[in-house]
């Protein structure tokens, strides 16, 4: 039994290596043109996902991940949240917005509504004897602490804003690359379209790397600030790990989708 298992595993890994070699050979002209700073585990996972999954499967995985994250955020916050409206359900189903994105809006509106309906008890001035020291001046300063619920909602919304900007810049880069390749081929009629596309990869890969690096840096900074804001008010920070893990997974899935969308175009 053990021998059969080893033979089976050996056959599987042989096929896997053969498949990898075939992909490398087929795409070698493109791979050789890529900025190697783009080669990291996240992008390798995104490439693998894009090559081995259909767009429908990738989209369903994104929705499942989004649903799990939104459920964990619901369990984390202390306020009672309303159900989604029919319009919000339509946006989630169509992919126009994610469930987490809409949930962040609901949390914000719920917290703001509760704050507007209750007396202003968060602002407090401590009555102390007047002393001319910086410490006393700080202690007598009114404070208005932001709730953990609102902090989470604010940072989740900011993360989606970063993602939206990233996708916009990528879409603009793709459009610019297509125009550049067409112009390059027209200026060099003796070359093939494949050669023109390789030249396009060489020309734009550094820009793509820069966009990606900036996006991840801003996401990391936003998540670090989320944790710092929660720590500052003594709140539970367990939600930070969930948001970070799913933010990275979501970006990888989106890159896989970009790959799926561009795969057939590259080889036309």
Tab-separated table of C-alpha atoms in Angstrom:
chain	number	residue	atom	x	y	z
A	1	UNK	CA	0.000	0.000	0.000
A	2	UNK	CA	2.804	2.391	0.974
A	3	UNK	CA	4.672	1.534	-2.249
A	4	UNK	CA	1.581	2.288	-4.360
A	5	UNK	CA	1.127	5.572	-2.547
A	6	UNK	CA	4.750	6.567	-3.221
A	7	UNK	CA	4.405	5.591	-6.888
A	8	UNK	CA	1.207	7.639	-7.102
A	9	UNK	CA	2.847	10.658	-5.485
A	10	UNK	CA	5.851	10.277	-7.764
A	11	UNK	CA	3.609	10.269	-10.838
A	12	UNK	CA	1.705	13.284	-9.551
A	13	UNK	CA	4.852	15.347	-8.925
A	14	UNK	CA	6.278	14.296	-12.305
A	15	UNK	CA	3.155	15.579	-14.026
A	16	UNK	CA	3.247	18.760	-11.934
A	17	UNK	CA	6.892	19.439	-12.826
A	18	UNK	CA	6.162	18.720	-16.492
A	19	UNK	CA	3.244	21.170	-16.404
A	20	UNK	CA	5.394	23.870	-14.780
A	21	UNK	CA	8.146	23.341	-17.366
A	22	UNK	CA	5.589	23.549	-20.195
A	23	UNK	CA	4.173	26.811	-18.819
A	24	UNK	CA	7.656	28.303	-18.395
A	25	UNK	CA	8.639	27.341	-21.951
A	26	UNK	CA	5.374	28.675	-23.405
A	27	UNK	CA	5.595	31.979	-21.545
A	28	UNK	CA	9.402	32.258	-21.526
A	29	UNK	CA	9.536	35.319	-23.747
A	30	UNK	CA	7.158	37.110	-21.375
A	31	UNK	CA	8.831	35.804	-18.211
A	32	UNK	CA	12.231	37.016	-19.419
A	33	UNK	CA	10.792	40.502	-19.892
A	34	UNK	CA	9.181	40.792	-16.448
A	35	UNK	CA	10.614	42.945	-13.656
A	36	UNK	CA	11.686	40.286	-11.136
A	37	UNK	CA	10.636	42.446	-8.217
A	38	UNK	CA	7.116	41.329	-9.174
A	39	UNK	CA	8.041	37.710	-8.439
A	40	UNK	CA	6.932	36.991	-4.873
A	41	UNK	CA	4.812	34.342	-3.159
A	42	UNK	CA	1.680	36.468	-3.336
A	43	UNK	CA	1.999	36.926	-7.088
A	44	UNK	CA	2.942	33.274	-7.601
A	45	UNK	CA	-0.230	32.241	-5.760
A	46	UNK	CA	-2.241	34.735	-7.812
A	47	UNK	CA	-0.726	33.408	-11.053
A	48	UNK	CA	-1.430	29.806	-10.043
A	49	UNK	CA	-4.991	30.690	-9.109
A	50	UNK	CA	-5.489	32.536	-12.369
A	51	UNK	CA	-4.147	29.634	-14.473
A	52	UNK	CA	-5.899	26.770	-12.647
A	53	UNK	CA	-9.319	28.282	-11.872
A	54	UNK	CA	-12.154	29.542	-14.001
A	55	UNK	CA	-13.236	33.175	-13.431
A	56	UNK	CA	-16.482	31.852	-11.930
A	57	UNK	CA	-14.649	29.746	-9.316
A	58	UNK	CA	-12.358	32.642	-8.391
A	59	UNK	CA	-15.348	34.959	-8.001
A	60	UNK	CA	-17.193	32.454	-5.799
A	61	UNK	CA	-14.109	32.063	-3.591
A	62	UNK	CA	-13.889	35.842	-3.231
A	63	UNK	CA	-17.545	35.989	-2.176
A	64	UNK	CA	-17.093	33.164	0.357
A	65	UNK	CA	-14.029	34.887	1.841
A	66	UNK	CA	-15.905	38.201	1.960
A	67	UNK	CA	-18.893	36.580	3.679
A	68	UNK	CA	-16.656	34.962	6.335
A	69	UNK	CA	-14.854	38.244	7.047
A	70	UNK	CA	-18.084	40.239	7.315
A	71	UNK	CA	-19.482	37.644	9.736
A	72	UNK	CA	-16.388	37.965	11.952
A	73	UNK	CA	-16.691	41.755	11.916
A	74	UNK	CA	-20.399	41.476	12.840
A	75	UNK	CA	-19.445	39.273	15.777
A	76	UNK	CA	-16.735	41.748	16.820
A	77	UNK	CA	-18.772	44.960	16.942
A	78	UNK	CA	-20.969	45.755	19.933
A	79	UNK	CA	-23.774	47.644	18.178
A	80	UNK	CA	-26.933	46.032	16.803
A	81	UNK	CA	-26.769	46.188	13.021
A	82	UNK	CA	-29.679	46.276	10.589
A	83	UNK	CA	-30.126	43.734	7.820
A	84	UNK	CA	-29.098	44.504	4.256
A	85	UNK	CA	-31.595	46.300	2.055
A	86	UNK	CA	-32.718	44.761	-1.250
A	87	UNK	CA	-30.474	47.229	-3.091
A	88	UNK	CA	-27.464	46.289	-0.940
A	89	UNK	CA	-28.148	42.583	-1.542
A	90	UNK	CA	-28.246	43.288	-5.277
A	91	UNK	CA	-24.894	45.106	-5.090
A	92	UNK	CA	-23.325	42.179	-3.203
A	93	UNK	CA	-24.734	39.582	-5.597
A	94	UNK	CA	-23.627	41.500	-8.702
A	95	UNK	CA	-20.147	42.145	-7.312
A	96	UNK	CA	-20.649	45.909	-7.506
A	97	UNK	CA	-19.744	46.090	-3.815
A	98	UNK	CA	-18.490	43.532	-1.301
A	99	UNK	CA	-20.481	42.516	1.763
A	100	UNK	CA	-17.698	43.821	4.029
A	101	UNK	CA	-17.691	47.193	2.268
A	102	UNK	CA	-21.438	47.609	2.798
A	103	UNK	CA	-21.159	46.336	6.373
A	104	UNK	CA	-18.589	49.055	7.148
A	105	UNK	CA	-21.079	51.676	5.925
A	106	UNK	CA	-23.830	50.163	8.105
A	107	UNK	CA	-21.580	50.138	11.188
A	108	UNK	CA	-20.656	53.791	10.648
A	109	UNK	CA	-24.262	54.930	10.195
A	110	UNK	CA	-25.403	52.877	13.239
A	111	UNK	CA	-22.682	54.266	15.525
A	112	UNK	CA	-23.272	57.842	14.340
A	113	UNK	CA	-27.014	57.472	14.900
A	114	UNK	CA	-26.503	56.158	18.441
A	115	UNK	CA	-24.040	58.959	19.204
A	116	UNK	CA	-26.488	61.614	18.002
A	117	UNK	CA	-29.317	60.210	20.138
A	118	UNK	CA	-27.470	59.991	23.471
A	119	UNK	CA	-26.223	62.766	25.780
A	120	UNK	CA	-22.610	63.813	25.267
A	121	UNK	CA	-21.145	61.797	28.126
A	122	UNK	CA	-17.881	60.986	26.365
A	123	UNK	CA	-16.655	64.577	26.680
A	124	UNK	CA	-15.587	65.161	30.237
A	125	UNK	CA	-13.600	67.929	31.913
A	126	UNK	CA	-11.920	66.850	35.126
A	127	UNK	CA	-12.399	69.457	37.876
A	128	UNK	CA	-8.990	69.929	39.440
A	129	UNK	CA	-7.277	72.814	41.210
A	130	UNK	CA	-5.663	75.161	38.727
A	131	UNK	CA	-1.955	74.461	38.362
A	132	UNK	CA	0.332	75.903	35.735
A	133	UNK	CA	1.798	72.647	34.452
A	134	UNK	CA	1.580	70.949	31.080
A	135	UNK	CA	0.340	67.759	32.738
A	136	UNK	CA	-2.625	69.502	34.324
A	137	UNK	CA	-3.488	71.273	31.090
A	138	UNK	CA	-3.590	67.904	29.279
A	139	UNK	CA	-5.767	66.372	32.002
A	140	UNK	CA	-8.249	69.266	31.788
A	141	UNK	CA	-8.538	68.950	27.990
A	142	UNK	CA	-11.916	67.556	26.817
A	143	UNK	CA	-11.580	64.066	25.287
A	144	UNK	CA	-13.883	62.311	22.848
A	145	UNK	CA	-12.810	58.740	22.244
A	146	UNK	CA	-13.810	57.004	19.007
A	147	UNK	CA	-15.438	53.610	19.594
A	148	UNK	CA	-13.785	50.367	18.453
A	149	UNK	CA	-16.742	49.751	16.117
A	150	UNK	CA	-16.254	53.065	14.364
A	151	UNK	CA	-12.467	52.607	14.189
A	152	UNK	CA	-12.873	49.231	12.447
A	153	UNK	CA	-15.483	50.586	10.028
A	154	UNK	CA	-13.342	53.620	9.196
A	155	UNK	CA	-10.219	51.577	8.440
A	156	UNK	CA	-12.110	48.922	6.444
A	157	UNK	CA	-13.608	51.702	4.303
A	158	UNK	CA	-10.124	53.167	3.838
A	159	UNK	CA	-8.796	49.777	2.706
A	160	UNK	CA	-11.511	49.557	0.058
A	161	UNK	CA	-10.666	53.071	-1.054
A	162	UNK	CA	-7.040	51.993	-1.532
A	163	UNK	CA	-8.158	48.892	-3.442
A	164	UNK	CA	-10.424	50.968	-5.682
A	165	UNK	CA	-7.594	53.363	-6.463
A	166	UNK	CA	-5.250	50.425	-7.142
A	167	UNK	CA	-7.717	48.843	-9.574
A	168	UNK	CA	-8.203	52.174	-11.323
A	169	UNK	CA	-4.458	52.604	-11.785
A	170	UNK	CA	-4.095	49.033	-13.059
A	171	UNK	CA	-6.952	49.533	-15.548
A	172	UNK	CA	-5.296	52.745	-16.741
A	173	UNK	CA	-1.948	50.941	-17.068
A	174	UNK	CA	-3.542	48.142	-19.109
A	175	UNK	CA	-5.134	50.698	-21.440
A	176	UNK	CA	-1.835	52.561	-21.833
A	177	UNK	CA	0.015	49.286	-22.498
A	178	UNK	CA	-2.446	48.246	-25.218
A	179	UNK	CA	-2.060	51.604	-26.963
A	180	UNK	CA	1.721	51.481	-26.593
A	181	UNK	CA	1.958	47.958	-28.055
A	182	UNK	CA	-0.257	48.923	-31.011
A	183	UNK	CA	1.881	52.011	-31.697
A	184	UNK	CA	5.109	49.995	-31.303
A	185	UNK	CA	3.921	47.345	-33.770
A	186	UNK	CA	2.901	50.028	-36.264
A	187	UNK	CA	6.318	51.682	-35.971
A	188	UNK	CA	8.053	48.301	-36.378
A	189	UNK	CA	6.023	46.398	-38.999
A	190	UNK	CA	8.718	43.736	-39.350
A	191	UNK	CA	8.190	42.284	-35.872
A	192	UNK	CA	5.460	39.898	-34.696
A	193	UNK	CA	2.656	40.859	-32.343
A	194	UNK	CA	4.200	38.545	-29.749
A	195	UNK	CA	7.469	40.479	-29.944
A	196	UNK	CA	5.545	43.743	-29.600
A	197	UNK	CA	3.795	42.420	-26.488
A	198	UNK	CA	7.117	41.297	-24.991
A	199	UNK	CA	8.444	44.811	-25.574
A	200	UNK	CA	5.324	46.135	-23.857
A	201	UNK	CA	5.968	43.914	-20.819
A	202	UNK	CA	9.548	45.190	-20.652
A	203	UNK	CA	8.392	48.794	-20.942
A	204	UNK	CA	5.632	48.670	-18.306
A	205	UNK	CA	6.726	46.030	-15.780
A	206	UNK	CA	8.659	48.537	-13.639
A	207	UNK	CA	5.565	50.759	-13.450
A	208	UNK	CA	3.426	47.749	-12.524
A	209	UNK	CA	5.911	46.842	-9.784
A	210	UNK	CA	5.808	50.387	-8.438
A	211	UNK	CA	1.999	50.439	-8.340
A	212	UNK	CA	1.873	47.090	-6.544
A	213	UNK	CA	4.543	48.047	-3.994
A	214	UNK	CA	2.777	51.309	-3.189
A	215	UNK	CA	-0.573	49.543	-2.799
A	216	UNK	CA	0.811	46.961	-0.351
A	217	UNK	CA	2.690	49.641	1.589
A	218	UNK	CA	-0.495	51.664	2.018
A	219	UNK	CA	-2.497	48.584	3.028
A	220	UNK	CA	0.146	47.635	5.618
A	221	UNK	CA	0.192	51.206	6.965
A	222	UNK	CA	-3.604	51.252	7.225
A	223	UNK	CA	-3.706	47.938	9.091
A	224	UNK	CA	-0.906	49.063	11.435
A	225	UNK	CA	-2.859	52.248	12.178
A	226	UNK	CA	-6.029	50.193	12.794
A	227	UNK	CA	-4.200	48.156	15.416
A	228	UNK	CA	-2.634	51.279	16.969
A	229	UNK	CA	-6.040	53.005	17.204
A	230	UNK	CA	-7.609	49.963	18.893
A	231	UNK	CA	-4.689	49.626	21.320
A	232	UNK	CA	-4.970	53.343	22.166
A	233	UNK	CA	-8.498	52.863	23.541
A	234	UNK	CA	-7.765	49.491	25.160
A	235	UNK	CA	-9.962	47.574	22.697
A	236	UNK	CA	-9.716	43.962	21.550
A	237	UNK	CA	-7.335	43.739	18.558
A	238	UNK	CA	-8.189	40.179	17.452
A	239	UNK	CA	-10.055	41.483	14.403
A	240	UNK	CA	-6.841	42.993	12.985
A	241	UNK	CA	-5.394	39.602	11.965
A	242	UNK	CA	-8.644	38.690	10.186
A	243	UNK	CA	-8.756	41.951	8.250
A	244	UNK	CA	-5.089	41.716	7.266
A	245	UNK	CA	-5.279	38.086	6.098
A	246	UNK	CA	-8.415	38.627	4.049
A	247	UNK	CA	-7.144	41.924	2.591
A	248	UNK	CA	-4.067	40.122	1.249
A	249	UNK	CA	-6.110	37.161	-0.011
A	250	UNK	CA	-8.562	39.497	-1.699
A	251	UNK	CA	-5.754	41.364	-3.477
A	252	UNK	CA	-4.302	38.056	-4.684
A	253	UNK	CA	-7.711	36.955	-5.979
A	254	UNK	CA	-8.145	40.270	-7.773
A	255	UNK	CA	-4.732	39.866	-9.416
A	256	UNK	CA	-5.751	36.345	-10.451
A	257	UNK	CA	-8.841	37.852	-12.071
A	258	UNK	CA	-6.692	40.386	-13.916
A	259	UNK	CA	-4.640	37.454	-15.174
A	260	UNK	CA	-7.732	35.548	-16.282
A	261	UNK	CA	-9.054	38.610	-18.080
A	262	UNK	CA	-5.749	39.194	-19.866
A	263	UNK	CA	-4.746	35.588	-20.581
A	264	UNK	CA	-6.615	35.194	-23.884
A	265	UNK	CA	-5.659	38.706	-25.015
A	266	UNK	CA	-1.951	38.033	-24.554
A	267	UNK	CA	-2.059	35.055	-26.870
A	268	UNK	CA	-4.229	36.484	-29.650
